[in-house]
Amino acid sequence: MYLLLENAGFRRLWLSSFFSDIHTVTFLMSQGLLTLHITDSVFWVGAVVGFHGVTLTLGSFIGGVLTDRFYTKRPSLITGATLLDFVAVLFIAMMMFFGEIKLWHLILGAVMNGIAISHRSPARSALTLDLVGKKRLVNAIAVNLASWQVTAISAPIIAGTVITIYDLSWAYVLTACAAALAFISIVTLKTSIPTDATIESTKMTNPFHSVIDGVKYVFTVAPVRSLIFLVIVVEIFLWSHESMLPVMAEKVLEVGPLGLGSILSLGGVGALISLVFISSFKDIDPNRLLLVATLGLFSTCLILFAFSPWFPLSLGLIALAYAFGMGYETIISALLLIVVQKRMRGRVLSFQTVAWGGFGIPGFFMGAIGGTFNASIAIATGGIVVLIYTLINLRTLLKADRSD
């Protein structure tokens, strides 16, 4: 956490990320509940997330190219994406206040948010390395993820209380305010990119060729390929459980909006404890054995959570799951930044964002299984798939080759 006091540029970026995280947590929670209330369909809860994922995937290739080509304009890319987030949630809030909210409005909002994240995420990740350097990278990633978890603890409880006392429309107002503050924070960021982060963008060809070069790089450099494939599998089959949490709260555990807020908040508590522990070390070398261990424990805890019949036990399991999940996310994010050559970072980081979207597969996957069976089986299936994939590829994942 000392990094925030020492580095003014990183502090401003972190502040913008903090408000963006409030926006994202509240938006995803509200979107799932609103979709369920409008359609009463588990499939559509997952499908709306699926449309978000498709857009996130397609937009990420463009976001990665822009991050590499306009490396001195990375703050501007984040600014534009944050403004788009604000417009999306404000539109949905207005439709709700006018009593005209429809399913296609939620799909449109999901698409707009997908475009915003696909451009903001690679630029923000690359800018973090530009601002702090390699020696403080793991600390910076842990601090960034900690901002997410602080909001993951507080925002769901606040949003759940607002929804219970008032209604869902006011949760979208809260989300719009957070997006506006994120926009103001990033607009005020003034920084210059350090010399060692300079990229010879003038030598880059047209955007299409730049995307192709990025694809070739990912598939031909073994350490990068193994990490990207792992990210894709984990995002599609493990993190996709988030789309089913509203269903778990409403249909399985029967605890309502406040219960959903408690699930998300306790998950955030576990994750935050993990990240504070990681960020307390000054210099940390990413370890692939620890990567595999945290991923295995993350998967196991989610499987147990899926079949927990007791709400307090579910809260404890989700806290443990997210603690191990954040350990995994910190390590794999650091490894990706370290093994990738400077000139390719934006495009490779866009593949990480592509994985978050997963071509829309996560939402449709969870929606289909949850609709056919139930949310518990959908979440457990994802955890089992990741455990099997990790065991099959264990030797490859433990190789510590680096290619910078």
mmCIF file of C-alpha atoms in Angstrom:
data_model
loop_
_atom_site.group_PDB
_atom_site.id
_atom_site.type_symbol
_atom_site.label_atom_id
_atom_site.label_comp_id
_atom_site.label_asym_id
_atom_site.label_seq_id
_atom_site.Cartn_x
_atom_site.Cartn_y
_atom_site.Cartn_z
ATOM 1 C CA MET A 1 0.000 0.000 0.000
ATOM 2 C CA TYR A 2 3.043 2.297 0.397
ATOM 3 C CA LEU A 3 3.099 2.457 -3.404
ATOM 4 C CA LEU A 4 0.037 4.711 -3.348
ATOM 5 C CA LEU A 5 1.883 7.237 -1.210
ATOM 6 C CA GLU A 6 5.101 7.115 -3.211
ATOM 7 C CA ASN A 7 3.776 7.297 -6.784
ATOM 8 C CA ALA A 8 1.373 10.160 -7.597
ATOM 9 C CA GLY A 9 0.567 8.944 -11.113
ATOM 10 C CA PHE A 10 -0.243 5.433 -9.950
ATOM 11 C CA ARG A 11 -2.318 6.877 -7.082
ATOM 12 C CA ARG A 12 -4.513 8.793 -9.551
ATOM 13 C CA LEU A 13 -4.902 5.714 -11.761
ATOM 14 C CA TRP A 14 -5.816 3.630 -8.709
ATOM 15 C CA LEU A 15 -8.433 6.175 -7.658
ATOM 16 C CA SER A 16 -10.101 5.991 -11.059
ATOM 17 C CA SER A 17 -9.953 2.187 -10.879
ATOM 18 C CA PHE A 18 -11.547 2.282 -7.423
ATOM 19 C CA PHE A 19 -14.615 4.180 -8.652
ATOM 20 C CA SER A 20 -14.769 2.049 -11.817
ATOM 21 C CA ASP A 21 -14.840 -1.017 -9.591
ATOM 22 C CA ILE A 22 -17.771 0.387 -7.609
ATOM 23 C CA HIS A 23 -19.540 0.896 -10.919
ATOM 24 C CA THR A 24 -18.771 -2.617 -12.156
ATOM 25 C CA VAL A 25 -19.764 -4.462 -8.962
ATOM 26 C CA THR A 26 -23.042 -2.572 -8.629
ATOM 27 C CA PHE A 27 -23.806 -2.852 -12.348
ATOM 28 C CA LEU A 28 -23.294 -6.633 -12.482
ATOM 29 C CA MET A 29 -25.302 -7.232 -9.313
ATOM 30 C CA SER A 30 -28.180 -5.011 -10.444
ATOM 31 C CA GLN A 31 -28.156 -6.379 -13.976
ATOM 32 C CA GLY A 32 -28.552 -9.986 -12.800
ATOM 33 C CA LEU A 33 -31.396 -9.154 -10.421
ATOM 34 C CA LEU A 34 -33.189 -6.933 -12.938
ATOM 35 C CA THR A 35 -32.943 -9.566 -15.681
ATOM 36 C CA LEU A 36 -34.347 -12.197 -13.336
ATOM 37 C CA HIS A 37 -37.209 -9.915 -12.277
ATOM 38 C CA ILE A 38 -38.117 -8.974 -15.861
ATOM 39 C CA THR A 39 -37.911 -12.473 -17.402
ATOM 40 C CA ASP A 40 -38.057 -14.919 -14.448
ATOM 41 C CA SER A 41 -35.647 -16.974 -16.558
ATOM 42 C CA VAL A 42 -32.321 -18.446 -15.432
ATOM 43 C CA PHE A 43 -31.317 -18.744 -19.086
ATOM 44 C CA TRP A 44 -31.716 -15.014 -19.750
ATOM 45 C CA VAL A 45 -29.703 -14.145 -16.634
ATOM 46 C CA GLY A 46 -26.807 -16.036 -18.182
ATOM 47 C CA ALA A 47 -27.576 -14.925 -21.741
ATOM 48 C CA VAL A 48 -27.377 -11.195 -20.938
ATOM 49 C CA VAL A 49 -23.934 -11.878 -19.494
ATOM 50 C CA GLY A 50 -23.234 -13.808 -22.697
ATOM 51 C CA PHE A 51 -23.968 -10.778 -24.891
ATOM 52 C CA HIS A 52 -21.657 -8.769 -22.656
ATOM 53 C CA GLY A 53 -18.986 -11.429 -23.177
ATOM 54 C CA VAL A 54 -19.311 -11.466 -26.968
ATOM 55 C CA THR A 55 -18.823 -7.708 -27.122
ATOM 56 C CA LEU A 56 -15.953 -7.825 -24.652
ATOM 57 C CA THR A 57 -14.228 -10.473 -26.746
ATOM 58 C CA LEU A 58 -14.576 -8.734 -30.109
ATOM 59 C CA GLY A 59 -13.704 -5.311 -28.728
ATOM 60 C CA SER A 60 -10.611 -6.549 -26.914
ATOM 61 C CA PHE A 61 -8.619 -7.061 -30.104
ATOM 62 C CA ILE A 62 -9.181 -3.417 -31.014
ATOM 63 C CA GLY A 63 -8.441 -2.296 -27.461
ATOM 64 C CA GLY A 64 -5.116 -4.133 -27.462
ATOM 65 C CA VAL A 65 -4.021 -2.613 -30.773
ATOM 66 C CA LEU A 66 -4.948 0.889 -29.593
ATOM 67 C CA THR A 67 -3.026 0.362 -26.350
ATOM 68 C CA ASP A 68 0.148 -0.520 -28.289
ATOM 69 C CA ARG A 69 -0.222 2.030 -31.065
ATOM 70 C CA PHE A 70 -1.108 5.029 -28.882
ATOM 71 C CA TYR A 71 1.037 4.199 -25.862
ATOM 72 C CA THR A 72 1.312 7.859 -24.808
ATOM 73 C CA LYS A 73 -2.498 8.185 -24.975
ATOM 74 C CA ARG A 74 -3.351 5.314 -22.665
ATOM 75 C CA PRO A 75 -4.989 7.647 -20.101
ATOM 76 C CA SER A 76 -7.234 8.969 -22.895
ATOM 77 C CA LEU A 77 -8.326 5.435 -23.812
ATOM 78 C CA ILE A 78 -9.327 4.847 -20.190
ATOM 79 C CA THR A 79 -11.156 8.199 -20.107
ATOM 80 C CA GLY A 80 -13.270 7.418 -23.176
ATOM 81 C CA ALA A 81 -14.177 3.953 -21.901
ATOM 82 C CA THR A 82 -15.208 5.317 -18.507
ATOM 83 C CA LEU A 83 -17.455 7.899 -20.152
ATOM 84 C CA LEU A 84 -19.172 5.128 -22.142
ATOM 85 C CA ASP A 85 -19.851 3.253 -18.887
ATOM 86 C CA PHE A 86 -21.524 6.352 -17.471
ATOM 87 C CA VAL A 87 -23.775 6.761 -20.511
ATOM 88 C CA ALA A 88 -24.840 3.080 -20.404
ATOM 89 C CA VAL A 89 -25.978 3.022 -16.764
ATOM 90 C CA LEU A 90 -27.606 6.453 -17.018
ATOM 91 C CA PHE A 91 -29.670 5.194 -19.975
ATOM 92 C CA ILE A 92 -30.912 2.151 -18.040
ATOM 93 C CA ALA A 93 -31.710 4.251 -14.958
ATOM 94 C CA MET A 94 -33.790 6.659 -17.072
ATOM 95 C CA MET A 95 -35.721 3.791 -18.678
ATOM 96 C CA MET A 96 -36.514 2.409 -15.235
ATOM 97 C CA PHE A 97 -37.686 5.765 -13.855
ATOM 98 C CA PHE A 98 -39.968 6.170 -16.888
ATOM 99 C CA GLY A 99 -41.288 2.613 -16.418
ATOM 100 C CA GLU A 100 -40.183 1.603 -19.920
ATOM 101 C CA ILE A 101 -37.402 -0.866 -19.107
ATOM 102 C CA LYS A 102 -37.204 -3.839 -21.487
ATOM 103 C CA LEU A 103 -34.916 -6.836 -21.860
ATOM 104 C CA TRP A 104 -33.244 -5.318 -24.919
ATOM 105 C CA HIS A 105 -32.267 -2.286 -22.826
ATOM 106 C CA LEU A 106 -30.309 -4.580 -20.527
ATOM 107 C CA ILE A 107 -28.671 -6.279 -23.497
ATOM 108 C CA LEU A 108 -27.710 -2.879 -24.924
ATOM 109 C CA GLY A 109 -26.284 -1.818 -21.558
ATOM 110 C CA ALA A 110 -24.300 -5.057 -21.363
ATOM 111 C CA VAL A 111 -22.906 -4.481 -24.869
ATOM 112 C CA MET A 112 -21.874 -0.895 -24.061
ATOM 113 C CA ASN A 113 -20.184 -2.021 -20.846
ATOM 114 C CA GLY A 114 -18.387 -4.767 -22.786
ATOM 115 C CA ILE A 115 -17.006 -2.215 -25.241
ATOM 116 C CA ALA A 116 -15.846 0.002 -22.373
ATOM 117 C CA ILE A 117 -14.045 -2.778 -20.504
ATOM 118 C CA SER A 118 -12.420 -4.118 -23.683
ATOM 119 C CA HIS A 119 -10.711 -0.757 -24.238
ATOM 120 C CA ARG A 120 -10.104 0.239 -20.611
ATOM 121 C CA SER A 121 -8.558 -2.976 -19.255
ATOM 122 C CA PRO A 122 -5.522 -3.451 -21.545
ATOM 123 C CA ALA A 123 -4.734 0.271 -21.367
ATOM 124 C CA ARG A 124 -4.986 0.293 -17.568
ATOM 125 C CA SER A 125 -2.820 -2.827 -17.163
ATOM 126 C CA ALA A 126 -0.120 -1.530 -19.508
ATOM 127 C CA LEU A 127 -0.201 1.915 -17.903
ATOM 128 C CA THR A 128 0.309 0.319 -14.479
ATOM 129 C CA LEU A 129 3.603 -1.213 -15.623
ATOM 130 C CA ASP A 130 4.608 2.088 -17.245
ATOM 131 C CA LEU A 131 4.054 3.931 -13.968
ATOM 132 C CA VAL A 132 5.598 1.533 -11.425
ATOM 133 C CA GLY A 133 8.164 -0.617 -13.283
ATOM 134 C CA LYS A 134 8.812 -4.354 -12.998
ATOM 135 C CA LYS A 135 10.200 -4.367 -9.459
ATOM 136 C CA ARG A 136 6.950 -3.043 -7.972
ATOM 137 C CA LEU A 137 4.611 -4.741 -10.452
ATOM 138 C CA VAL A 138 3.282 -7.519 -8.209
ATOM 139 C CA ASN A 139 2.629 -4.959 -5.455
ATOM 140 C CA ALA A 140 0.823 -2.676 -7.915
ATOM 141 C CA ILE A 141 -1.341 -5.515 -9.220
ATOM 142 C CA ALA A 142 -2.221 -6.522 -5.654
ATOM 143 C CA VAL A 143 -3.121 -2.911 -4.794
ATOM 144 C CA ASN A 144 -5.278 -2.652 -7.948
ATOM 145 C CA LEU A 145 -7.076 -5.880 -7.127
ATOM 146 C CA ALA A 146 -7.473 -4.723 -3.530
ATOM 147 C CA SER A 147 -9.422 -1.686 -4.737
ATOM 148 C CA TRP A 148 -11.762 -4.094 -6.497
ATOM 149 C CA GLN A 149 -12.214 -6.117 -3.332
ATOM 150 C CA VAL A 150 -12.841 -3.102 -1.099
ATOM 151 C CA THR A 151 -15.739 -2.222 -3.374
ATOM 152 C CA ALA A 152 -16.756 -5.880 -3.636
ATOM 153 C CA ILE A 153 -17.220 -5.840 0.146
ATOM 154 C CA SER A 154 -19.044 -2.534 0.522
ATOM 155 C CA ALA A 155 -20.884 -1.931 -2.764
ATOM 156 C CA PRO A 156 -23.078 -5.074 -2.727
ATOM 157 C CA ILE A 157 -24.295 -4.402 0.818
ATOM 158 C CA ILE A 158 -25.025 -0.763 -0.021
ATOM 159 C CA ALA A 159 -26.699 -1.695 -3.307
ATOM 160 C CA GLY A 160 -28.690 -4.504 -1.672
ATOM 161 C CA THR A 161 -29.922 -2.109 1.027
ATOM 162 C CA VAL A 162 -30.871 0.520 -1.572
ATOM 163 C CA ILE A 163 -32.745 -2.081 -3.638
ATOM 164 C CA THR A 164 -34.583 -3.435 -0.577
ATOM 165 C CA ILE A 165 -35.598 -0.033 0.794
ATOM 166 C CA TYR A 166 -36.225 1.707 -2.539
ATOM 167 C CA ASP A 167 -35.937 -0.198 -5.818
ATOM 168 C CA LEU A 168 -33.487 -1.280 -8.524
ATOM 169 C CA SER A 169 -33.581 2.056 -10.349
ATOM 170 C CA TRP A 170 -31.749 3.755 -7.467
ATOM 171 C CA ALA A 171 -29.010 1.123 -7.630
ATOM 172 C CA TYR A 172 -28.384 2.250 -11.222
ATOM 173 C CA VAL A 173 -28.217 5.853 -10.028
ATOM 174 C CA LEU A 174 -25.510 4.780 -7.549
ATOM 175 C CA THR A 175 -23.685 3.065 -10.432
ATOM 176 C CA ALA A 176 -23.878 6.189 -12.606
ATOM 177 C CA CYS A 177 -22.405 8.330 -9.803
ATOM 178 C CA ALA A 178 -19.478 5.922 -9.436
ATOM 179 C CA ALA A 179 -18.791 6.025 -13.182
ATOM 180 C CA ALA A 180 -18.841 9.835 -13.123
ATOM 181 C CA LEU A 181 -16.262 9.939 -10.291
ATOM 182 C CA ALA A 182 -14.049 7.451 -12.159
ATOM 183 C CA PHE A 183 -14.194 9.730 -15.204
ATOM 184 C CA ILE A 184 -13.217 12.799 -13.179
ATOM 185 C CA SER A 185 -10.297 10.956 -11.573
ATOM 186 C CA ILE A 186 -8.733 9.727 -14.815
ATOM 187 C CA VAL A 187 -9.235 13.074 -16.572
ATOM 188 C CA THR A 188 -6.984 14.689 -13.954
ATOM 189 C CA LEU A 189 -4.159 12.160 -14.474
ATOM 190 C CA LYS A 190 -1.092 13.882 -15.881
ATOM 191 C CA THR A 191 1.862 11.613 -16.564
ATOM 192 C CA SER A 192 4.657 10.911 -19.000
ATOM 193 C CA ILE A 193 5.551 7.387 -20.089
ATOM 194 C CA PRO A 194 9.022 6.320 -18.872
ATOM 195 C CA THR A 195 11.726 5.731 -21.494
ATOM 196 C CA ASP A 196 11.845 1.960 -21.024
ATOM 197 C CA ALA A 197 8.138 1.722 -21.834
ATOM 198 C CA THR A 198 8.492 3.479 -25.186
ATOM 199 C CA ILE A 199 7.234 1.449 -28.125
ATOM 200 C CA GLU A 200 8.141 2.083 -31.723
ATOM 201 C CA SER A 201 4.569 2.557 -32.848
ATOM 202 C CA THR A 202 5.637 4.206 -36.081
ATOM 203 C CA LYS A 203 6.883 0.822 -37.301
ATOM 204 C CA MET A 204 3.517 -0.818 -36.774
ATOM 205 C CA THR A 205 1.467 -1.729 -39.800
ATOM 206 C CA ASN A 206 -2.281 -1.355 -40.150
ATOM 207 C CA PRO A 207 -4.516 -2.454 -37.255
ATOM 208 C CA PHE A 208 -5.524 -5.744 -38.922
ATOM 209 C CA HIS A 209 -1.894 -6.791 -39.330
ATOM 210 C CA SER A 210 -1.216 -5.726 -35.759
ATOM 211 C CA VAL A 211 -3.957 -8.065 -34.500
ATOM 212 C CA ILE A 212 -2.563 -10.927 -36.627
ATOM 213 C CA ASP A 213 0.929 -10.294 -35.236
ATOM 214 C CA GLY A 214 -0.479 -10.479 -31.716
ATOM 215 C CA VAL A 215 -2.264 -13.773 -32.445
ATOM 216 C CA LYS A 216 0.908 -15.272 -33.933
ATOM 217 C CA TYR A 217 2.935 -14.154 -30.930
ATOM 218 C CA VAL A 218 0.516 -15.723 -28.428
ATOM 219 C CA PHE A 219 0.414 -19.051 -30.263
ATOM 220 C CA THR A 220 4.139 -19.344 -31.005
ATOM 221 C CA VAL A 221 5.683 -18.294 -27.659
ATOM 222 C CA ALA A 222 5.153 -21.299 -25.371
ATOM 223 C CA PRO A 223 5.154 -19.557 -21.943
ATOM 224 C CA VAL A 224 2.671 -16.954 -23.172
ATOM 225 C CA ARG A 225 0.497 -19.581 -24.843
ATOM 226 C CA SER A 226 0.245 -21.739 -21.703
ATOM 227 C CA LEU A 227 -0.752 -18.744 -19.558
ATOM 228 C CA ILE A 228 -3.312 -17.374 -22.031
ATOM 229 C CA PHE A 229 -4.943 -20.785 -22.480
ATOM 230 C CA LEU A 230 -5.201 -21.122 -18.704
ATOM 231 C CA VAL A 231 -6.782 -17.671 -18.416
ATOM 232 C CA ILE A 232 -9.362 -18.582 -21.070
ATOM 233 C CA VAL A 233 -10.320 -21.871 -19.390
ATOM 234 C CA VAL A 234 -10.589 -20.275 -15.930
ATOM 235 C CA GLU A 235 -12.680 -17.357 -17.186
ATOM 236 C CA ILE A 236 -15.078 -19.539 -19.174
ATOM 237 C CA PHE A 237 -15.619 -22.288 -16.628
ATOM 238 C CA LEU A 238 -14.744 -20.836 -13.202
ATOM 239 C CA TRP A 239 -15.316 -17.074 -12.989
ATOM 240 C CA SER A 240 -18.540 -17.582 -14.940
ATOM 241 C CA HIS A 241 -20.067 -18.642 -11.617
ATOM 242 C CA GLU A 242 -20.662 -14.923 -10.948
ATOM 243 C CA SER A 243 -23.559 -14.882 -13.417
ATOM 244 C CA MET A 244 -25.333 -17.519 -11.304
ATOM 245 C CA LEU A 245 -24.945 -15.803 -7.924
ATOM 246 C CA PRO A 246 -28.258 -13.888 -8.226
ATOM 247 C CA VAL A 247 -29.964 -17.223 -8.937
ATOM 248 C CA MET A 248 -28.194 -18.887 -5.993
ATOM 249 C CA ALA A 249 -29.393 -16.106 -3.704
ATOM 250 C CA GLU A 250 -32.983 -15.980 -4.988
ATOM 251 C CA LYS A 251 -33.756 -19.598 -5.915
ATOM 252 C CA VAL A 252 -31.347 -21.874 -4.015
ATOM 253 C CA LEU A 253 -30.478 -20.199 -0.699
ATOM 254 C CA GLU A 254 -33.616 -18.000 -0.749
ATOM 255 C CA VAL A 255 -31.943 -14.998 0.888
ATOM 256 C CA GLY A 256 -32.975 -12.195 -1.502
ATOM 257 C CA PRO A 257 -31.043 -9.046 -2.526
ATOM 258 C CA LEU A 258 -29.462 -8.516 0.890
ATOM 259 C CA GLY A 259 -28.330 -12.134 0.905
ATOM 260 C CA LEU A 260 -26.794 -11.673 -2.530
ATOM 261 C CA GLY A 261 -25.033 -8.574 -1.256
ATOM 262 C CA SER A 262 -23.708 -10.585 1.689
ATOM 263 C CA ILE A 263 -22.371 -13.322 -0.587
ATOM 264 C CA LEU A 264 -20.540 -10.797 -2.750
ATOM 265 C CA SER A 265 -19.271 -8.868 0.263
ATOM 266 C CA LEU A 266 -17.917 -11.914 2.110
ATOM 267 C CA GLY A 267 -16.207 -12.994 -1.079
ATOM 268 C CA GLY A 268 -14.665 -9.542 -1.183
ATOM 269 C CA VAL A 269 -13.488 -9.857 2.443
ATOM 270 C CA GLY A 270 -11.644 -13.086 1.678
ATOM 271 C CA ALA A 271 -10.095 -11.619 -1.439
ATOM 272 C CA LEU A 272 -9.066 -8.407 0.312
ATOM 273 C CA ILE A 273 -7.295 -10.274 3.120
ATOM 274 C CA SER A 274 -5.374 -12.233 0.503
ATOM 275 C CA LEU A 275 -4.396 -9.102 -1.434
ATOM 276 C CA VAL A 276 -3.345 -7.123 1.643
ATOM 277 C CA PHE A 277 -1.098 -10.028 2.580
ATOM 278 C CA ILE A 278 0.460 -10.081 -0.900
ATOM 279 C CA SER A 279 0.886 -6.304 -1.140
ATOM 280 C CA SER A 280 2.619 -6.189 2.263
ATOM 281 C CA PHE A 281 5.734 -7.709 0.682
ATOM 282 C CA LYS A 282 7.997 -5.207 -1.052
ATOM 283 C CA ASP A 283 9.376 -7.473 -3.795
ATOM 284 C CA ILE A 284 7.642 -10.700 -4.842
ATOM 285 C CA ASP A 285 8.740 -13.085 -7.573
ATOM 286 C CA PRO A 286 5.696 -14.717 -9.272
ATOM 287 C CA ASN A 287 5.758 -18.467 -8.602
ATOM 288 C CA ARG A 288 4.058 -20.950 -10.931
ATOM 289 C CA LEU A 289 3.725 -23.617 -8.251
ATOM 290 C CA LEU A 290 1.774 -21.130 -6.153
ATOM 291 C CA LEU A 291 -0.282 -20.302 -9.257
ATOM 292 C CA VAL A 292 -1.375 -23.938 -9.618
ATOM 293 C CA ALA A 293 -2.012 -24.347 -5.878
ATOM 294 C CA THR A 294 -4.209 -21.255 -5.543
ATOM 295 C CA LEU A 295 -6.169 -22.206 -8.655
ATOM 296 C CA GLY A 296 -6.813 -25.719 -7.370
ATOM 297 C CA LEU A 297 -8.058 -24.439 -4.008
ATOM 298 C CA PHE A 298 -10.178 -21.774 -5.721
ATOM 299 C CA SER A 299 -11.917 -24.443 -7.824
ATOM 300 C CA THR A 300 -12.457 -26.784 -4.861
ATOM 301 C CA CYS A 301 -13.998 -24.096 -2.665
ATOM 302 C CA LEU A 302 -16.425 -23.069 -5.420
ATOM 303 C CA ILE A 303 -17.558 -26.669 -5.896
ATOM 304 C CA LEU A 304 -18.244 -26.927 -2.162
ATOM 305 C CA PHE A 305 -20.060 -23.561 -2.224
ATOM 306 C CA ALA A 306 -22.306 -24.776 -5.049
ATOM 307 C CA PHE A 307 -23.702 -27.610 -2.913
ATOM 308 C CA SER A 308 -23.746 -25.882 0.476
ATOM 309 C CA PRO A 309 -27.299 -26.019 1.915
ATOM 310 C CA TRP A 310 -26.580 -23.615 4.796
ATOM 311 C CA PHE A 311 -26.224 -19.873 4.180
ATOM 312 C CA PRO A 312 -23.526 -19.182 6.842
ATOM 313 C CA LEU A 313 -21.430 -22.055 5.459
ATOM 314 C CA SER A 314 -21.905 -20.661 1.951
ATOM 315 C CA LEU A 315 -20.564 -17.296 3.109
ATOM 316 C CA GLY A 316 -17.453 -18.920 4.576
ATOM 317 C CA LEU A 317 -16.806 -20.970 1.450
ATOM 318 C CA ILE A 318 -17.183 -18.021 -0.924
ATOM 319 C CA ALA A 319 -14.747 -16.024 1.253
ATOM 320 C CA LEU A 320 -12.161 -18.817 1.008
ATOM 321 C CA ALA A 321 -12.762 -19.243 -2.718
ATOM 322 C CA TYR A 322 -12.166 -15.578 -3.451
ATOM 323 C CA ALA A 323 -9.073 -15.463 -1.215
ATOM 324 C CA PHE A 324 -7.457 -18.192 -3.327
ATOM 325 C CA GLY A 325 -8.937 -16.697 -6.500
ATOM 326 C CA MET A 326 -7.216 -13.357 -5.937
ATOM 327 C CA GLY A 327 -3.924 -15.126 -5.268
ATOM 328 C CA TYR A 328 -4.268 -16.824 -8.643
ATOM 329 C CA GLU A 329 -5.253 -13.585 -10.413
ATOM 330 C CA THR A 330 -2.322 -11.625 -8.960
ATOM 331 C CA ILE A 331 0.253 -14.214 -9.978
ATOM 332 C CA ILE A 332 -1.025 -14.853 -13.490
ATOM 333 C CA SER A 333 -1.389 -11.125 -14.228
ATOM 334 C CA ALA A 334 2.210 -10.507 -13.135
ATOM 335 C CA LEU A 335 3.515 -13.461 -15.151
ATOM 336 C CA LEU A 336 1.763 -12.245 -18.296
ATOM 337 C CA LEU A 337 3.281 -8.774 -18.005
ATOM 338 C CA ILE A 338 6.745 -10.189 -17.314
ATOM 339 C CA VAL A 339 7.017 -12.842 -20.029
ATOM 340 C CA VAL A 340 5.640 -10.650 -22.832
ATOM 341 C CA GLN A 341 7.898 -8.376 -24.891
ATOM 342 C CA LYS A 342 7.266 -4.633 -24.464
ATOM 343 C CA ARG A 343 6.073 -4.072 -28.026
ATOM 344 C CA MET A 344 3.420 -6.811 -27.699
ATOM 345 C CA ARG A 345 2.041 -6.091 -24.218
ATOM 346 C CA GLY A 346 -1.139 -4.299 -25.274
ATOM 347 C CA ARG A 347 -2.141 -6.993 -27.738
ATOM 348 C CA VAL A 348 -1.370 -9.875 -25.378
ATOM 349 C CA LEU A 349 -3.192 -8.131 -22.534
ATOM 350 C CA SER A 350 -6.155 -7.815 -24.890
ATOM 351 C CA PHE A 351 -6.217 -11.622 -25.014
ATOM 352 C CA GLN A 352 -6.633 -11.587 -21.246
ATOM 353 C CA THR A 353 -9.608 -9.274 -21.720
ATOM 354 C CA VAL A 354 -10.869 -11.572 -24.505
ATOM 355 C CA ALA A 355 -10.783 -14.373 -21.966
ATOM 356 C CA TRP A 356 -12.949 -12.306 -19.609
ATOM 357 C CA GLY A 357 -15.530 -12.172 -22.392
ATOM 358 C CA GLY A 358 -14.897 -15.751 -23.488
ATOM 359 C CA PHE A 359 -16.767 -15.114 -26.762
ATOM 360 C CA GLY A 360 -19.926 -15.015 -24.636
ATOM 361 C CA ILE A 361 -19.494 -18.686 -23.758
ATOM 362 C CA PRO A 362 -19.461 -18.229 -19.945
ATOM 363 C CA GLY A 363 -22.889 -16.615 -19.749
ATOM 364 C CA PHE A 364 -24.529 -18.949 -22.239
ATOM 365 C CA PHE A 365 -22.768 -21.964 -20.663
ATOM 366 C CA MET A 366 -24.006 -21.129 -17.180
ATOM 367 C CA GLY A 367 -27.447 -20.104 -18.434
ATOM 368 C CA ALA A 368 -27.916 -23.346 -20.371
ATOM 369 C CA ILE A 369 -26.794 -25.674 -17.573
ATOM 370 C CA GLY A 370 -28.545 -23.617 -14.898
ATOM 371 C CA GLY A 371 -31.759 -23.560 -16.924
ATOM 372 C CA THR A 372 -31.622 -27.303 -17.692
ATOM 373 C CA PHE A 373 -30.607 -28.410 -14.196
ATOM 374 C CA ASN A 374 -29.943 -25.723 -11.574
ATOM 375 C CA ALA A 375 -27.415 -23.057 -10.614
ATOM 376 C CA SER A 376 -25.579 -25.363 -8.202
ATOM 377 C CA ILE A 377 -24.796 -27.920 -10.889
ATOM 378 C CA ALA A 378 -23.734 -25.162 -13.302
ATOM 379 C CA ILE A 379 -21.190 -23.722 -10.833
ATOM 380 C CA ALA A 380 -19.868 -27.145 -9.776
ATOM 381 C CA THR A 381 -19.446 -28.267 -13.390
ATOM 382 C CA GLY A 382 -17.233 -25.274 -14.114
ATOM 383 C CA GLY A 383 -15.040 -26.006 -11.093
ATOM 384 C CA ILE A 384 -14.616 -29.664 -12.060
ATOM 385 C CA VAL A 385 -13.631 -28.747 -15.630
ATOM 386 C CA VAL A 386 -10.894 -26.386 -14.377
ATOM 387 C CA LEU A 387 -9.500 -29.003 -11.968
ATOM 388 C CA ILE A 388 -9.304 -31.572 -14.765
ATOM 389 C CA TYR A 389 -7.635 -29.082 -17.138
ATOM 390 C CA THR A 390 -5.080 -28.104 -14.488
ATOM 391 C CA LEU A 391 -4.151 -31.731 -13.776
ATOM 392 C CA ILE A 392 -3.810 -32.584 -17.478
ATOM 393 C CA ASN A 393 -1.552 -29.573 -18.118
ATOM 394 C CA LEU A 394 0.285 -29.580 -14.794
ATOM 395 C CA ARG A 395 3.778 -30.128 -16.242
ATOM 396 C CA THR A 396 3.372 -27.336 -18.802
ATOM 397 C CA LEU A 397 2.016 -24.896 -16.226
ATOM 398 C CA LEU A 398 4.943 -25.498 -13.878
ATOM 399 C CA LYS A 399 7.565 -24.601 -16.480
ATOM 400 C CA ALA A 400 9.107 -21.271 -15.498
ATOM 401 C CA ASP A 401 10.501 -20.188 -18.883
ATOM 402 C CA ARG A 402 10.457 -16.434 -19.454
ATOM 403 C CA SER A 403 10.742 -14.580 -22.719
ATOM 404 C CA ASP A 404 11.407 -10.888 -22.239
#
